[in-house]
XYZ file of N, CA and C in Angstrom:
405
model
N 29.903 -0.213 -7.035
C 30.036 -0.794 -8.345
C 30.500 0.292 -9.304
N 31.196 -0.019 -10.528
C 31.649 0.336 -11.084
C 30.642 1.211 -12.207
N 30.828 2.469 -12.631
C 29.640 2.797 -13.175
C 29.403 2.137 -15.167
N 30.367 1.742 -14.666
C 30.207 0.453 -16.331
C 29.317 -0.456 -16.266
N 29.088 -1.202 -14.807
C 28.817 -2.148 -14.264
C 27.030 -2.242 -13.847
N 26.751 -0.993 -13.979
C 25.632 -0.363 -13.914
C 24.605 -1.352 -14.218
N 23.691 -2.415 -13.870
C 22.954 -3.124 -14.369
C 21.800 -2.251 -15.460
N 21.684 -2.685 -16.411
C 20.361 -2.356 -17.403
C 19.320 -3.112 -17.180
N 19.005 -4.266 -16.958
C 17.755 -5.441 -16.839
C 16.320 -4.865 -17.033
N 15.433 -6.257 -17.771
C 14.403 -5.070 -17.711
C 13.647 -5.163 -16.645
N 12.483 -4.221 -16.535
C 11.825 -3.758 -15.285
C 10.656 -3.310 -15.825
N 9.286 -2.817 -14.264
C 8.731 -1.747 -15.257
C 9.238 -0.659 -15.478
N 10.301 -0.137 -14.971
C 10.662 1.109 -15.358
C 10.874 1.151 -17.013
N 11.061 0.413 -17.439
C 12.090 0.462 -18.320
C 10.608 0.846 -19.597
N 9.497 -0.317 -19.377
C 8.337 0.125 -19.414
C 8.024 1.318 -19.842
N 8.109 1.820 -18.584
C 7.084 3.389 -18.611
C 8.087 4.483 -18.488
N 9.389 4.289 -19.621
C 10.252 4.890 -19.739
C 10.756 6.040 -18.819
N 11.127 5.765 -17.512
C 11.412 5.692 -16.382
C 13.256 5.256 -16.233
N 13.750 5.747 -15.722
C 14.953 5.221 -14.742
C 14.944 5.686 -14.000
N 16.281 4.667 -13.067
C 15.799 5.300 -11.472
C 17.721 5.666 -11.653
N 17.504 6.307 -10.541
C 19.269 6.817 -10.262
C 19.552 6.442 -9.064
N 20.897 5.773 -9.205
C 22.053 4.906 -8.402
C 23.260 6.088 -8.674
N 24.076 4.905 -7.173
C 25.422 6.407 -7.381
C 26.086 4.664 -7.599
N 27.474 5.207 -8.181
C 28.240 3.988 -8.828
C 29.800 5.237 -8.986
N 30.729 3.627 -8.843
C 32.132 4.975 -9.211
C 32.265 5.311 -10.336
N 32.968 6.093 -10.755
C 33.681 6.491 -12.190
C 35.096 6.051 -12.087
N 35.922 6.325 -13.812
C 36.789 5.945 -14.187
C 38.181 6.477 -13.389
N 37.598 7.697 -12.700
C 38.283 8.209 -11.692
C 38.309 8.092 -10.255
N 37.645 7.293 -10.094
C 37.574 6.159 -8.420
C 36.338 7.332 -7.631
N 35.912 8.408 -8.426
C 35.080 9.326 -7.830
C 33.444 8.418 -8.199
N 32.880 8.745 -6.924
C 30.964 8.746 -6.852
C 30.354 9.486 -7.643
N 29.737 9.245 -8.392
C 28.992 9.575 -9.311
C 27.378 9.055 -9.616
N 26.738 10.214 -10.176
C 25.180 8.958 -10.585
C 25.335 8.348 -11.785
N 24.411 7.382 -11.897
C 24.552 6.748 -12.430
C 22.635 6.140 -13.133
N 22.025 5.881 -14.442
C 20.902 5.823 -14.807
C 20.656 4.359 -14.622
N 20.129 3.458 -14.023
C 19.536 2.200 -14.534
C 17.755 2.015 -14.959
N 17.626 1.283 -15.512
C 16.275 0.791 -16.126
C 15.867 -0.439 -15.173
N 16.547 -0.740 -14.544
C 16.155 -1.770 -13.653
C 17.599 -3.467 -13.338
N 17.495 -3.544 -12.237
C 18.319 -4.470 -11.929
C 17.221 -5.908 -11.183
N 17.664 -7.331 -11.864
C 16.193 -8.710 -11.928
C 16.294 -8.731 -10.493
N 17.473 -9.070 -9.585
C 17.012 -8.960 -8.072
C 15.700 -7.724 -7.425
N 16.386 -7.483 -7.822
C 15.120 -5.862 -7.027
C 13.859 -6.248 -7.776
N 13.740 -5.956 -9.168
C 12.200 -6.255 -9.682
C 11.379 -7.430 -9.253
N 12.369 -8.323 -8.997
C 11.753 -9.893 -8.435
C 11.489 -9.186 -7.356
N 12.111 -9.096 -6.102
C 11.527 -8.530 -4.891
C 10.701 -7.504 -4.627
N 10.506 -6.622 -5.590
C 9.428 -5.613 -5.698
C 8.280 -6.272 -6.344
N 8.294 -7.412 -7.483
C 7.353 -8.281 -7.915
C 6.399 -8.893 -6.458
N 7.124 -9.369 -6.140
C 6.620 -10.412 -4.647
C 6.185 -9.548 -3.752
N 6.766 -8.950 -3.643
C 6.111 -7.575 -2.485
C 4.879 -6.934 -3.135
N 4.678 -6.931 -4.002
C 3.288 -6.289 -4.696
C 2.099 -7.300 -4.493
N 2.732 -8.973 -5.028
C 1.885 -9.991 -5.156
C 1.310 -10.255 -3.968
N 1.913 -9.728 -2.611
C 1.531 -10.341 -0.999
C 0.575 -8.819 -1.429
N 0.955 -8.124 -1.100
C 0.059 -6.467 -1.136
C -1.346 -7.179 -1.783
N -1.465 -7.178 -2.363
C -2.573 -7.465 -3.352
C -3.459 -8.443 -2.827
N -2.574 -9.862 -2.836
C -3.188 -11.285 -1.457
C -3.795 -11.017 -0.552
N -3.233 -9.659 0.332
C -3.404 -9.022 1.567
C -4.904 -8.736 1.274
N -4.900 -7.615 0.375
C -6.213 -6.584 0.053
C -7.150 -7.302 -0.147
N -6.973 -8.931 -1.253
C -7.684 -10.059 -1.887
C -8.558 -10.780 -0.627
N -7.418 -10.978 0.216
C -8.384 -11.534 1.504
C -9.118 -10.477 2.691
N -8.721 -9.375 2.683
C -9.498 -8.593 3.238
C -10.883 -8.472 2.954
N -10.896 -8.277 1.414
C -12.104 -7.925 0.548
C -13.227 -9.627 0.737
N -12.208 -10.618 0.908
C -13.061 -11.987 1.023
C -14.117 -11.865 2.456
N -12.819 -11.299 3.584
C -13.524 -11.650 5.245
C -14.697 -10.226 4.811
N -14.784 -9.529 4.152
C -15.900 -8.627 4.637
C -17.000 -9.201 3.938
N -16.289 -9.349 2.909
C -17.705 -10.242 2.220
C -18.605 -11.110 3.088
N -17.476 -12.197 3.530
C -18.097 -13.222 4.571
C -18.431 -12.424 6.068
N -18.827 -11.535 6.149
C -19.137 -10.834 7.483
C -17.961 -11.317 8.416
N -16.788 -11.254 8.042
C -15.914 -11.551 9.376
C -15.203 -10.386 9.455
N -15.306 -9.579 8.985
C -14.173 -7.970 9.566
C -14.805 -7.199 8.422
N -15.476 -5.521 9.084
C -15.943 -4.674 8.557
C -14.439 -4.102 7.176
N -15.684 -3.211 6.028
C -14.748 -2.656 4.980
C -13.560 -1.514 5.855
N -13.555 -1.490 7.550
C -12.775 -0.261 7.264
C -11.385 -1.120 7.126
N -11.016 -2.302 7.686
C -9.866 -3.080 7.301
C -9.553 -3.677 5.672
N -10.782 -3.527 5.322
C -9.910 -3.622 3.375
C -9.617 -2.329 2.999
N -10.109 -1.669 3.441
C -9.442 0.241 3.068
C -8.093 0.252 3.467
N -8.106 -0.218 4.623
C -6.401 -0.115 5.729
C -5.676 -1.082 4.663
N -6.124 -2.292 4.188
C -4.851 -3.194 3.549
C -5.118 -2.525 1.939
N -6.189 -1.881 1.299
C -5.937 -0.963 -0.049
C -4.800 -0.111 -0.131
N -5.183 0.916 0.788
C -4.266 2.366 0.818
C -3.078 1.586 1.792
N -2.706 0.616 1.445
C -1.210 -0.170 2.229
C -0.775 0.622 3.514
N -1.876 0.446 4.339
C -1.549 0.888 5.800
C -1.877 0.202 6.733
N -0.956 0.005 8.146
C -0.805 -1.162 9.118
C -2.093 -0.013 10.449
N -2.219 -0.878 11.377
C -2.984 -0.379 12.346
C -2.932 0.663 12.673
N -0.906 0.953 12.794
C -1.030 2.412 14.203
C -1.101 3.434 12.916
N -0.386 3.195 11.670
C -0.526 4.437 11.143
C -2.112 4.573 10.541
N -2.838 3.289 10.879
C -4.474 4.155 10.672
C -4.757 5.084 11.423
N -4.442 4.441 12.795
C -4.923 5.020 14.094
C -4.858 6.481 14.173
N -3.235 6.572 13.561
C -2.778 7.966 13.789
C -3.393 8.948 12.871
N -3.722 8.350 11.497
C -4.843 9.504 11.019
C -5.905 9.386 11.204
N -7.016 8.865 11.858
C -7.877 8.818 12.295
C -7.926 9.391 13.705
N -7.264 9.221 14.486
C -6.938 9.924 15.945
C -7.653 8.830 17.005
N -7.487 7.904 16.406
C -7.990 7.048 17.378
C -7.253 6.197 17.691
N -7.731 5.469 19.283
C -6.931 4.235 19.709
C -6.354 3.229 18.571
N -5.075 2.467 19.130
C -5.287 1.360 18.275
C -6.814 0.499 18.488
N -6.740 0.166 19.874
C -7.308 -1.136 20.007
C -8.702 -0.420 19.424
N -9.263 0.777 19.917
C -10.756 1.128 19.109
C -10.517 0.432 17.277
N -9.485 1.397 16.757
C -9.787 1.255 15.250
C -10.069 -0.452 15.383
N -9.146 -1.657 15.896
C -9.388 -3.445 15.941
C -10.365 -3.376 16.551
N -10.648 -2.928 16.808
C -12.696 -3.094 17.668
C -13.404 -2.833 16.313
N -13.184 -1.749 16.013
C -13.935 -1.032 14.601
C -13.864 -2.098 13.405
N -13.191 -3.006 13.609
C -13.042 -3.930 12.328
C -14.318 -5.406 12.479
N -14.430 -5.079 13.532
C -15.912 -6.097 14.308
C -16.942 -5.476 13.328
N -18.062 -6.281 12.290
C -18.686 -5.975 11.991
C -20.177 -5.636 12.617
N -20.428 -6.494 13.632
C -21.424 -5.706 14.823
C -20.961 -4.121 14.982
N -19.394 -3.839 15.752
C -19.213 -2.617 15.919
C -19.412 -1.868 14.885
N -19.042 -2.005 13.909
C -18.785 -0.976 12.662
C -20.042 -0.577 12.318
N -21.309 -0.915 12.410
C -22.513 -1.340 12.127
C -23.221 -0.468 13.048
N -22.615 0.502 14.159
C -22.969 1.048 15.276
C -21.983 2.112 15.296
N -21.548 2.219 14.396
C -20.086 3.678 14.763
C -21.552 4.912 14.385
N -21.045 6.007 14.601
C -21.377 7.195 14.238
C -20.660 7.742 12.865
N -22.052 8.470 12.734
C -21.601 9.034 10.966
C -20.244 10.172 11.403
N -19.834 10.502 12.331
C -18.498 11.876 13.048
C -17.602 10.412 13.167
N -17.451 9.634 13.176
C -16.524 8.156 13.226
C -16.025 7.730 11.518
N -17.492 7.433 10.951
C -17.015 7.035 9.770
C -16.357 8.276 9.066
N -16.561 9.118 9.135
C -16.468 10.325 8.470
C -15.052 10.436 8.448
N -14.486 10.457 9.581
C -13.067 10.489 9.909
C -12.178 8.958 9.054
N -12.999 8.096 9.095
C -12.200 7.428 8.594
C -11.947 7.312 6.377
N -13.733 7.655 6.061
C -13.710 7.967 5.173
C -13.235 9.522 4.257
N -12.833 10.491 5.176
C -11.448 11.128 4.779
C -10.384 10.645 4.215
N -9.612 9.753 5.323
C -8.922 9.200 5.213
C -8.352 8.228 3.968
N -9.148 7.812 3.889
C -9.439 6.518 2.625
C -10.009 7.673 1.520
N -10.203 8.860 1.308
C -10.838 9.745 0.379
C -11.898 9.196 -0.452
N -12.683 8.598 0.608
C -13.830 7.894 -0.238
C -15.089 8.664 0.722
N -16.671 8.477 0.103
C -17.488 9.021 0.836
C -17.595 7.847 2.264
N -19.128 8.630 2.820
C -19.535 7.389 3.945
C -19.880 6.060 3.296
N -20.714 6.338 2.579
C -21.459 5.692 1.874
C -20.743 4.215 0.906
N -19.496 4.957 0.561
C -18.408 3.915 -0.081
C -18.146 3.018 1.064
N -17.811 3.441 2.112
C -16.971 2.680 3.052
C -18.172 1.775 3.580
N -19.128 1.992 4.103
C -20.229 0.755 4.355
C -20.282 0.146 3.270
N -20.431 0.215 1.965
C -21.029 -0.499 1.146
C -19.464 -0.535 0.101
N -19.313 -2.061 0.085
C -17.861 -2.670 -0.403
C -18.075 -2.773 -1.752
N -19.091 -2.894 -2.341
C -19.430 -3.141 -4.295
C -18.837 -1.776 -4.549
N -18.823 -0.428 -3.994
C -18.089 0.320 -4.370
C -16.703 0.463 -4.580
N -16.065 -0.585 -4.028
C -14.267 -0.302 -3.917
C -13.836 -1.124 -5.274
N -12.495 -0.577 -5.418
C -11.851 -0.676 -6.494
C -11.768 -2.805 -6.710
């Protein structure tokens, strides 16, 4: 696109007086950057992508409530992380950490278990058993 062409739209960037940088041509057919404040396609799709994020975390925080999957899976959908990359900072199996989401299991880990996971999540032990603490 043309760097005339440059969309302005608003955004939060535009907000929290912020732009982001795009490359766009110049008057001389050369690549160049270019400042926008935001373009409505992208903010809509970054809108919706936040709103599922959030849904995600919303129902996580519901099943622990209802004893159907321990807090370490509303930590995993908080800090917006999928299984393996829990796994991988935690150093554990996948299938252990989906075992670990069993609230019987979780209920039986070792404080050298939670510990590792409450690193992770940079919260204490104590946060991660007990969910009235999370955000």
């Amino acid at each position: 696109m043309k760097k005339s062409e440059v969309p302005q739209d608003k955004s939060n960037l535009e907000s929290a007086n912020f732009r982001e940088l795009c490359y766009a041509v110049d008057e001389n057919g050369e690549y160049t950057t270019a400042h926008t404040t935001g373009w409505d396609p992208k903010t809509i799709a970054l809108d919706n992508a936040i709103e599922d994020i959030n849904q995600r975390v919303q129902d996580a925080k519901d099943r622990v409530k209802n004893n159907q999957t321990s807090p370490i899976e509303y930590y995993m959908e908080f800090h917006k992380m999928d299984l393996p990359i829990l796994a991988s900072y935690v150093g554990i199996w996948q299938w252990r950490v989906k075992r670990h989401f069993k609230p019987k299991v979780f209920q039986k880990l070792s404080n050298k278990t939670l510990q590792k996971y409450a690193d992770v999540f940079e919260i204490t032990i104590e946060q991660l058993k007990n969910l009235k603490h999370a955000n």
